[in-house]
């Protein structure tokens, strides 16, 4: 039992890219004590056990204790504290949905991915941007301050009073008030810029499981 638990502890350290020295500082366990428990099959102490749970909340408690299931919790992306708001009930679609106002919407959770600085996260409903973005994926977005900065090679979430949709965009060459919305699977169409409440750049995507 203790050998298996020691192995799982070592797997946690490997996942976190920590050696015994660096892990001892993060976990608050003396280096010699941690080395004995991880590498010399000594009994894993409750102090180490609780420190892992406290410092690495994405680790599954059932996996760590019993070795059952996966190492990471299925909800590990959606920590209750920290990270960027995730709006599970506000899917982004090619069709019409309610608009998005962060001042009056309550997030259903939070997403923390350090290498990406997304302001908000949304689930995707619909196939308009496949194969790049699939229905069921989650997209992280950042607000675009000026429409002049739009890049036709990038993907955006466009918010109007009636819709939230993900498209590529470019300015109409003949009418400066119009914006073209483009996706691989549906005909392109124009939208009046005055009808746009906000535009967000899609900066990352979490694939559906």
Coordinates of C-alpha atoms in Angstrom, one line a residue:
X1 CA 0.0 0.0 0.0
X2 CA 2.7 2.5 1.0
X3 CA 4.8 1.6 -2.0
X4 CA 1.9 2.4 -4.3
X5 CA 1.1 5.6 -2.5
X6 CA 4.8 6.6 -2.7
X7 CA 4.7 6.0 -6.4
X8 CA 1.6 8.2 -6.8
X9 CA 3.3 10.9 -4.8
X10 CA 6.3 10.7 -7.2
X11 CA 3.9 10.9 -10.1
X12 CA 2.4 14.1 -8.7
X13 CA 5.9 15.7 -8.4
X14 CA 6.7 14.6 -12.0
X15 CA 3.4 16.2 -13.2
X16 CA 4.3 19.5 -11.4
X17 CA 7.9 19.4 -12.7
X18 CA 9.3 19.3 -9.2
X19 CA 12.3 17.4 -7.8
X20 CA 12.6 16.5 -4.1
X21 CA 14.4 19.7 -3.3
X22 CA 12.0 22.1 -5.0
X23 CA 9.0 20.1 -3.8
X24 CA 10.1 20.2 -0.2
X25 CA 9.9 24.0 -0.4
X26 CA 6.5 24.1 -2.0
X27 CA 5.0 21.4 0.3
X28 CA 6.7 22.5 3.5
X29 CA 8.2 19.1 4.1
X30 CA 11.9 18.7 5.0
X31 CA 13.9 17.5 2.0
X32 CA 15.3 14.5 3.8
X33 CA 11.8 13.4 5.0
X34 CA 10.3 13.9 1.6
X35 CA 13.1 11.9 -0.1
X36 CA 12.6 9.0 2.3
X37 CA 8.9 8.9 1.6
X38 CA 9.2 9.3 -2.2
X39 CA 12.4 7.4 -3.0
X40 CA 13.0 5.0 -0.1
X41 CA 9.5 3.6 0.3
X42 CA 9.1 5.0 3.8
X43 CA 5.5 5.4 5.1
X44 CA 3.9 8.5 3.5
X45 CA 3.0 10.8 6.4
X46 CA -0.4 12.6 6.8
X47 CA 1.5 15.9 6.7
X48 CA 2.7 15.1 3.1
X49 CA -0.7 13.9 2.1
X50 CA -2.6 17.0 3.3
X51 CA 0.1 19.3 1.9
X52 CA -0.4 17.8 -1.6
X53 CA -4.2 18.3 -1.3
X54 CA -3.8 21.8 -0.1
X55 CA -1.2 22.9 -2.6
X56 CA -2.3 20.9 -5.7
X57 CA -6.2 21.0 -5.6
X58 CA -6.4 19.6 -9.2
X59 CA -5.1 16.2 -7.9
X60 CA -7.9 13.7 -7.4
X61 CA -8.3 12.7 -3.8
X62 CA -9.6 9.3 -4.8
X63 CA -6.6 8.6 -7.1
X64 CA -4.1 9.7 -4.5
X65 CA -5.5 7.6 -1.7
X66 CA -6.8 4.5 -3.5
X67 CA -5.1 4.7 -6.9
X68 CA -8.5 4.7 -8.6
X69 CA -9.5 6.9 -11.6
X70 CA -7.3 9.6 -13.1
X71 CA -4.7 11.7 -11.3
X72 CA -6.4 15.0 -12.3
X73 CA -9.9 15.9 -11.1
X74 CA -12.4 16.1 -14.0
X75 CA -13.2 19.6 -12.8
X76 CA -9.6 20.6 -12.3
X77 CA -9.9 23.5 -14.8
X78 CA -12.8 25.0 -12.9
X79 CA -11.3 26.0 -9.5
X80 CA -13.7 27.9 -7.2
X81 CA -11.1 30.6 -6.6
X82 CA -8.7 32.5 -8.9
X83 CA -8.5 32.3 -12.7
X84 CA -10.8 33.8 -15.3
X85 CA -14.6 33.6 -15.2
X86 CA -16.2 30.7 -17.1
X87 CA -19.8 31.0 -18.2
X88 CA -21.1 27.5 -18.6
X89 CA -24.7 28.7 -19.4
X90 CA -23.7 31.2 -22.0
X91 CA -22.7 29.2 -25.1
X92 CA -21.2 30.9 -28.1
X93 CA -23.0 29.9 -31.3
X94 CA -23.5 30.8 -34.9
X95 CA -27.1 31.3 -34.1
X96 CA -28.8 33.9 -31.9
X97 CA -28.3 33.9 -28.2
X98 CA -28.6 36.5 -25.4
X99 CA -25.9 39.1 -25.3
X100 CA -23.1 39.0 -22.8
X101 CA -22.6 41.6 -20.1
X102 CA -20.0 40.7 -17.5
X103 CA -21.3 43.3 -15.1
X104 CA -24.6 41.4 -14.6
X105 CA -23.6 37.8 -15.3
X106 CA -22.5 35.4 -12.6
X107 CA -19.8 32.9 -13.7
X108 CA -20.4 29.2 -13.0
X109 CA -16.7 28.7 -12.3
X110 CA -13.2 29.8 -13.0
X111 CA -10.5 28.6 -15.5
X112 CA -6.8 28.9 -14.6
X113 CA -4.3 28.3 -17.4
X114 CA -1.2 30.3 -16.5
X115 CA 0.3 30.4 -20.1
X116 CA -2.9 32.1 -21.4
X117 CA -4.2 35.5 -20.2
X118 CA -7.9 35.1 -21.3
X119 CA -10.4 37.4 -19.6
X120 CA -13.4 35.1 -20.0
X121 CA -14.2 31.5 -21.0
X122 CA -17.3 30.2 -22.8
X123 CA -18.5 26.9 -24.1
X124 CA -19.1 26.6 -27.9
X125 CA -22.3 25.4 -29.4
X126 CA -22.6 24.8 -33.1
X127 CA -20.3 23.8 -35.9
X128 CA -19.7 27.1 -37.8
X129 CA -15.9 27.1 -37.1
X130 CA -15.1 23.4 -37.5
X131 CA -12.6 21.9 -37.9
X132 CA -10.7 24.6 -36.0
X133 CA -13.2 24.9 -33.1
X134 CA -15.7 22.1 -32.3
X135 CA -19.1 22.2 -30.6
X136 CA -18.4 21.4 -26.9
X137 CA -15.0 23.1 -26.9
X138 CA -14.3 26.0 -24.5
X139 CA -12.8 29.2 -25.8
X140 CA -10.9 31.8 -23.9
X141 CA -11.3 35.4 -25.1
X142 CA -9.9 38.9 -24.6
X143 CA -11.8 42.1 -25.3
X144 CA -10.7 44.0 -28.4
X145 CA -10.6 47.7 -27.6
X146 CA -10.8 49.0 -31.2
X147 CA -12.4 47.4 -34.3
X148 CA -9.5 49.0 -36.3
X149 CA -7.3 46.3 -34.8
X150 CA -9.2 43.4 -36.3
X151 CA -7.1 40.8 -38.1
X152 CA -8.9 38.6 -40.7
X153 CA -6.6 35.7 -39.8
X154 CA -7.8 35.6 -36.2
X155 CA -11.0 34.3 -34.7
X156 CA -13.3 36.6 -32.7
X157 CA -16.3 36.4 -30.5
X158 CA -18.8 39.0 -31.7
X159 CA -21.4 40.2 -29.2
X160 CA -24.6 42.1 -30.3
X161 CA -27.8 42.7 -28.3
X162 CA -29.1 39.4 -29.6
X163 CA -26.2 37.1 -30.3
X164 CA -22.8 35.8 -29.4
X165 CA -20.9 34.1 -32.3
X166 CA -17.4 33.2 -33.2
X167 CA -16.2 34.2 -36.7
X168 CA -13.3 35.6 -38.6
X169 CA -13.9 39.3 -39.5
X170 CA -12.9 41.9 -41.9
X171 CA -14.0 45.4 -42.8
X172 CA -16.2 46.0 -45.9
X173 CA -14.1 47.8 -48.5
X174 CA -17.0 49.9 -49.8
X175 CA -19.0 50.6 -46.6
X176 CA -17.1 51.5 -43.5
X177 CA -20.1 50.8 -41.3
X178 CA -20.2 47.1 -42.2
X179 CA -18.2 44.2 -40.9
X180 CA -18.0 40.9 -42.7
X181 CA -18.4 37.7 -40.6
X182 CA -16.8 34.6 -42.1
X183 CA -16.8 30.9 -41.1
X184 CA -15.8 27.7 -42.9
X185 CA -19.3 26.1 -42.8
X186 CA -21.8 28.9 -43.4
X187 CA -22.2 31.7 -45.9
X188 CA -20.4 35.0 -45.1
X189 CA -22.6 37.8 -44.0
X190 CA -22.3 41.5 -43.0
X191 CA -23.2 43.1 -39.7
X192 CA -23.6 46.8 -39.0
X193 CA -20.8 47.9 -36.6
X194 CA -23.4 50.0 -34.7
X195 CA -25.1 46.8 -33.7
X196 CA -22.0 45.3 -32.1
X197 CA -21.8 45.6 -28.3
X198 CA -18.3 44.2 -28.0
X199 CA -15.7 42.1 -29.8
X200 CA -13.4 39.6 -28.1
X201 CA -10.3 37.9 -29.6
X202 CA -10.3 34.1 -29.1
X203 CA -6.9 33.5 -27.6
X204 CA -7.1 29.8 -26.7
X205 CA -9.2 26.7 -27.0
X206 CA -9.8 23.8 -24.6
X207 CA -10.8 20.7 -26.6
X208 CA -13.9 18.8 -25.6
X209 CA -13.2 15.6 -23.6

